[in-house]
């Protein structure tokens, strides 16, 4: 059964012999914005405050928080002219980063898993699901970010490296020790770093990006 699942995670063959191995230079500021799909698997980064401590937020909670953080989403930017290459179902959920260090912005959409999982509960089943979701969305998106708890992030990166065959796009796995809603959160820099990598570079492997 595991072999069957892994076969479903084949990426299209690279368009050139070096596409799956070479790191590219940063993209020029005048190039089209990359579209990055963010898979929110769970973990501390997307949690909310409750009377009993931190807990996973409801669907859309993390997207709402990101819309309120100017360092992550630029509300003044007119997205409309840049949505032609985005599927119709995703357009209302798109966010856009401010201009980064390399003169580019990144379009991104956050998709919440149901249920959101603590990373200590991650198993091969969840690894296969993440890899399969990336494979299914591979042609529609330019790069991928996986939001994940920090306890088993390294294991998930290792598994994705095995499951994602012929990978020629950037996959970044990140999370945080403190929720994005808290003032001292490391999640803002970690998430921005992941979006910068995914939106700027071609790094064809599963990359852990903790701060």
Short mmCIF file of C-alpha atoms in Angstrom, two decimals:
data_model
loop_
_atom_site.label_atom_id
_atom_site.label_comp_id
_atom_site.label_asym_id
_atom_site.label_seq_id
_atom_site.Cartn_x
_atom_site.Cartn_y
_atom_site.Cartn_z
CA UNK A 1 0.00 0.00 0.00
CA UNK A 2 2.82 2.39 0.82
CA UNK A 3 4.35 1.83 -2.60
CA UNK A 4 1.05 2.73 -4.24
CA UNK A 5 0.79 5.95 -2.22
CA UNK A 6 4.31 6.98 -3.10
CA UNK A 7 3.73 6.39 -6.82
CA UNK A 8 0.96 9.02 -6.64
CA UNK A 9 3.56 11.59 -5.55
CA UNK A 10 5.53 11.58 -8.79
CA UNK A 11 6.22 15.10 -10.07
CA UNK A 12 6.36 15.85 -13.80
CA UNK A 13 9.80 15.26 -15.27
CA UNK A 14 12.06 18.35 -15.02
CA UNK A 15 11.98 20.52 -18.14
CA UNK A 16 15.78 20.59 -18.35
CA UNK A 17 18.57 18.26 -17.12
CA UNK A 18 19.63 20.75 -14.42
CA UNK A 19 16.16 21.84 -13.28
CA UNK A 20 16.02 19.40 -10.39
CA UNK A 21 19.52 20.04 -9.06
CA UNK A 22 20.60 23.65 -9.61
CA UNK A 23 19.88 26.56 -7.27
CA UNK A 24 18.86 29.63 -9.24
CA UNK A 25 19.84 33.22 -8.63
CA UNK A 26 17.20 35.43 -6.95
CA UNK A 27 14.41 36.34 -9.33
CA UNK A 28 14.55 39.82 -10.83
CA UNK A 29 12.12 42.35 -9.35
CA UNK A 30 10.35 42.79 -12.69
CA UNK A 31 9.41 39.12 -13.04
CA UNK A 32 5.85 37.92 -12.36
CA UNK A 33 5.02 37.18 -8.73
CA UNK A 34 5.21 33.56 -7.76
CA UNK A 35 2.14 31.78 -6.50
CA UNK A 36 2.85 29.84 -3.31
CA UNK A 37 0.45 27.32 -1.79
CA UNK A 38 0.70 27.18 2.01
CA UNK A 39 -0.47 23.91 3.58
CA UNK A 40 -1.29 24.56 7.24
CA UNK A 41 -0.95 21.16 8.89
CA UNK A 42 -1.10 22.51 12.43
CA UNK A 43 1.45 23.26 15.12
CA UNK A 44 2.02 26.23 17.40
CA UNK A 45 2.38 28.84 14.65
CA UNK A 46 -1.37 28.91 13.91
CA UNK A 47 -2.71 28.52 17.46
CA UNK A 48 -4.94 30.95 19.36
CA UNK A 49 -5.21 31.92 23.03
CA UNK A 50 -7.91 30.14 25.03
CA UNK A 51 -8.83 29.91 28.71
CA UNK A 52 -6.91 26.62 28.79
CA UNK A 53 -3.80 27.79 26.94
CA UNK A 54 -2.95 27.64 23.26
CA UNK A 55 -5.24 25.66 20.94
CA UNK A 56 -5.75 25.26 17.20
CA UNK A 57 -7.84 28.03 15.69
CA UNK A 58 -10.98 27.49 13.58
CA UNK A 59 -10.80 27.24 9.77
CA UNK A 60 -9.54 30.49 8.30
CA UNK A 61 -8.10 31.72 11.60
CA UNK A 62 -4.50 31.83 10.41
CA UNK A 63 -5.40 33.55 7.13
CA UNK A 64 -7.28 36.19 9.10
CA UNK A 65 -4.30 36.80 11.37
CA UNK A 66 -1.98 37.11 8.37
CA UNK A 67 -4.28 39.69 6.77
CA UNK A 68 -3.89 41.84 9.89
CA UNK A 69 -0.06 41.71 9.96
CA UNK A 70 1.39 44.25 7.48
CA UNK A 71 4.77 42.49 7.44
CA UNK A 72 3.06 39.39 6.03
CA UNK A 73 0.23 40.85 3.91
CA UNK A 74 0.12 44.22 2.13
CA UNK A 75 -3.55 45.32 2.20
CA UNK A 76 -2.86 48.37 0.02
CA UNK A 77 -1.61 46.31 -2.93
CA UNK A 78 -4.10 45.81 -5.78
CA UNK A 79 -4.22 42.06 -6.32
CA UNK A 80 -6.77 42.09 -9.15
CA UNK A 81 -4.33 42.49 -12.09
CA UNK A 82 -2.26 39.57 -10.83
CA UNK A 83 -4.95 36.92 -10.38
CA UNK A 84 -5.33 35.75 -13.99
CA UNK A 85 -2.92 32.88 -13.36
CA UNK A 86 -4.74 31.84 -10.15
CA UNK A 87 -7.64 29.39 -10.28
CA UNK A 88 -11.02 31.01 -9.68
CA UNK A 89 -11.66 29.08 -6.44
CA UNK A 90 -8.49 30.50 -4.84
CA UNK A 91 -8.75 34.16 -5.85
CA UNK A 92 -10.74 35.36 -2.86
CA UNK A 93 -8.28 33.75 -0.45
CA UNK A 94 -5.08 35.17 -1.93
CA UNK A 95 -2.68 37.27 0.10
CA UNK A 96 0.44 39.13 -0.99
CA UNK A 97 3.65 39.94 0.85
CA UNK A 98 5.25 43.39 0.92
CA UNK A 99 8.28 43.86 -1.33
CA UNK A 100 11.09 41.73 0.06
CA UNK A 101 14.87 41.97 0.12
CA UNK A 102 15.14 40.91 -3.53
CA UNK A 103 12.60 43.41 -4.83
CA UNK A 104 9.78 40.88 -5.28
CA UNK A 105 6.40 40.10 -3.76
CA UNK A 106 4.87 36.66 -3.26
CA UNK A 107 1.24 35.72 -3.84
CA UNK A 108 0.10 33.02 -1.44
CA UNK A 109 -2.93 31.14 -0.21
CA UNK A 110 -3.28 29.26 3.08
CA UNK A 111 -5.19 25.97 3.09
CA UNK A 112 -6.03 24.57 6.54
CA UNK A 113 -5.94 20.84 7.17
CA UNK A 114 -8.91 19.32 8.99
CA UNK A 115 -8.14 18.39 11.64
CA UNK A 116 -5.06 20.45 12.40
CA UNK A 117 -2.47 18.21 14.03
CA UNK A 118 0.11 18.50 16.76
CA UNK A 119 3.40 17.41 15.18
CA UNK A 120 3.79 14.66 17.78
CA UNK A 121 0.78 12.98 16.12
CA UNK A 122 2.30 13.02 12.62
CA UNK A 123 2.62 9.56 11.07
CA UNK A 124 3.43 8.17 7.62
CA UNK A 125 -0.25 8.67 6.75
CA UNK A 126 0.09 12.45 7.21
CA UNK A 127 3.41 12.53 5.33
CA UNK A 128 1.79 10.79 2.37
CA UNK A 129 -1.15 13.22 2.52
CA UNK A 130 1.15 16.27 2.41
CA UNK A 131 3.17 14.81 -0.47
CA UNK A 132 -0.01 13.87 -2.34
CA UNK A 133 -1.47 17.36 -1.88
CA UNK A 134 1.71 18.91 -3.27
CA UNK A 135 1.64 16.51 -6.22
CA UNK A 136 -2.03 17.28 -6.94
CA UNK A 137 -1.41 21.04 -6.88
CA UNK A 138 2.01 20.91 -8.52
CA UNK A 139 1.07 22.37 -11.91
CA UNK A 140 -1.10 25.17 -10.47
CA UNK A 141 1.44 26.64 -8.02
CA UNK A 142 5.04 27.78 -8.33
CA UNK A 143 6.23 26.69 -4.88
CA UNK A 144 4.96 25.31 -1.57
CA UNK A 145 5.22 26.09 2.15
CA UNK A 146 4.18 23.57 4.81
CA UNK A 147 3.30 24.95 8.26
CA UNK A 148 4.12 22.30 10.83
CA UNK A 149 4.82 21.76 14.52
CA UNK A 150 8.49 21.89 15.44
CA UNK A 151 8.77 18.57 17.33
CA UNK A 152 8.82 16.34 14.23
CA UNK A 153 9.50 18.89 11.47
CA UNK A 154 12.82 17.25 10.57
CA UNK A 155 11.13 13.86 10.17
CA UNK A 156 8.50 15.33 7.84
CA UNK A 157 11.19 17.04 5.74
CA UNK A 158 13.06 13.74 5.42
CA UNK A 159 9.87 11.90 4.44
CA UNK A 160 8.90 14.51 1.84
CA UNK A 161 12.37 14.30 0.33
CA UNK A 162 11.73 10.59 -0.26
CA UNK A 163 8.11 10.89 -1.38
CA UNK A 164 8.39 13.80 -3.83
CA UNK A 165 10.05 12.28 -6.87
CA UNK A 166 11.35 14.49 -9.73
CA UNK A 167 10.82 17.59 -7.60
CA UNK A 168 11.81 20.78 -9.46
CA UNK A 169 10.06 23.37 -7.27
CA UNK A 170 10.76 24.80 -3.82
CA UNK A 171 9.14 23.21 -0.77
CA UNK A 172 9.76 24.88 2.61
CA UNK A 173 8.63 23.44 5.95
CA UNK A 174 8.40 25.90 8.84
CA UNK A 175 6.72 26.54 12.19
CA UNK A 176 7.33 28.39 15.42
CA UNK A 177 7.74 28.07 19.17
CA UNK A 178 5.25 30.89 19.89
CA UNK A 179 1.91 31.42 18.05
CA UNK A 180 1.71 34.08 15.37
CA UNK A 181 -0.88 35.96 17.47
CA UNK A 182 1.58 36.61 20.31
CA UNK A 183 3.82 39.74 20.41
CA UNK A 184 7.12 37.84 20.74
CA UNK A 185 6.26 35.25 18.12
CA UNK A 186 9.12 33.80 16.10
CA UNK A 187 6.42 32.77 13.62
CA UNK A 188 6.46 36.09 11.76
CA UNK A 189 10.14 35.85 10.80
CA UNK A 190 9.92 32.10 10.15
CA UNK A 191 6.85 32.41 7.92
CA UNK A 192 8.24 35.44 6.08
CA UNK A 193 11.53 33.60 5.57
CA UNK A 194 9.70 30.61 4.15
CA UNK A 195 7.65 32.80 1.79
CA UNK A 196 10.81 34.64 0.72
CA UNK A 197 12.57 31.37 -0.11
CA UNK A 198 9.56 29.90 -1.89
CA UNK A 199 8.79 33.11 -3.76
CA UNK A 200 12.35 33.90 -4.83
CA UNK A 201 14.51 30.81 -5.23
CA UNK A 202 14.33 27.43 -6.95
CA UNK A 203 15.49 24.96 -4.29
CA UNK A 204 14.12 21.58 -5.41
CA UNK A 205 13.94 19.79 -2.07
CA UNK A 206 12.03 19.88 1.22
CA UNK A 207 13.75 22.63 3.20
CA UNK A 208 13.32 23.08 6.98
CA UNK A 209 13.21 26.78 7.88
CA UNK A 210 13.07 27.26 11.67
CA UNK A 211 14.53 30.51 13.00
#
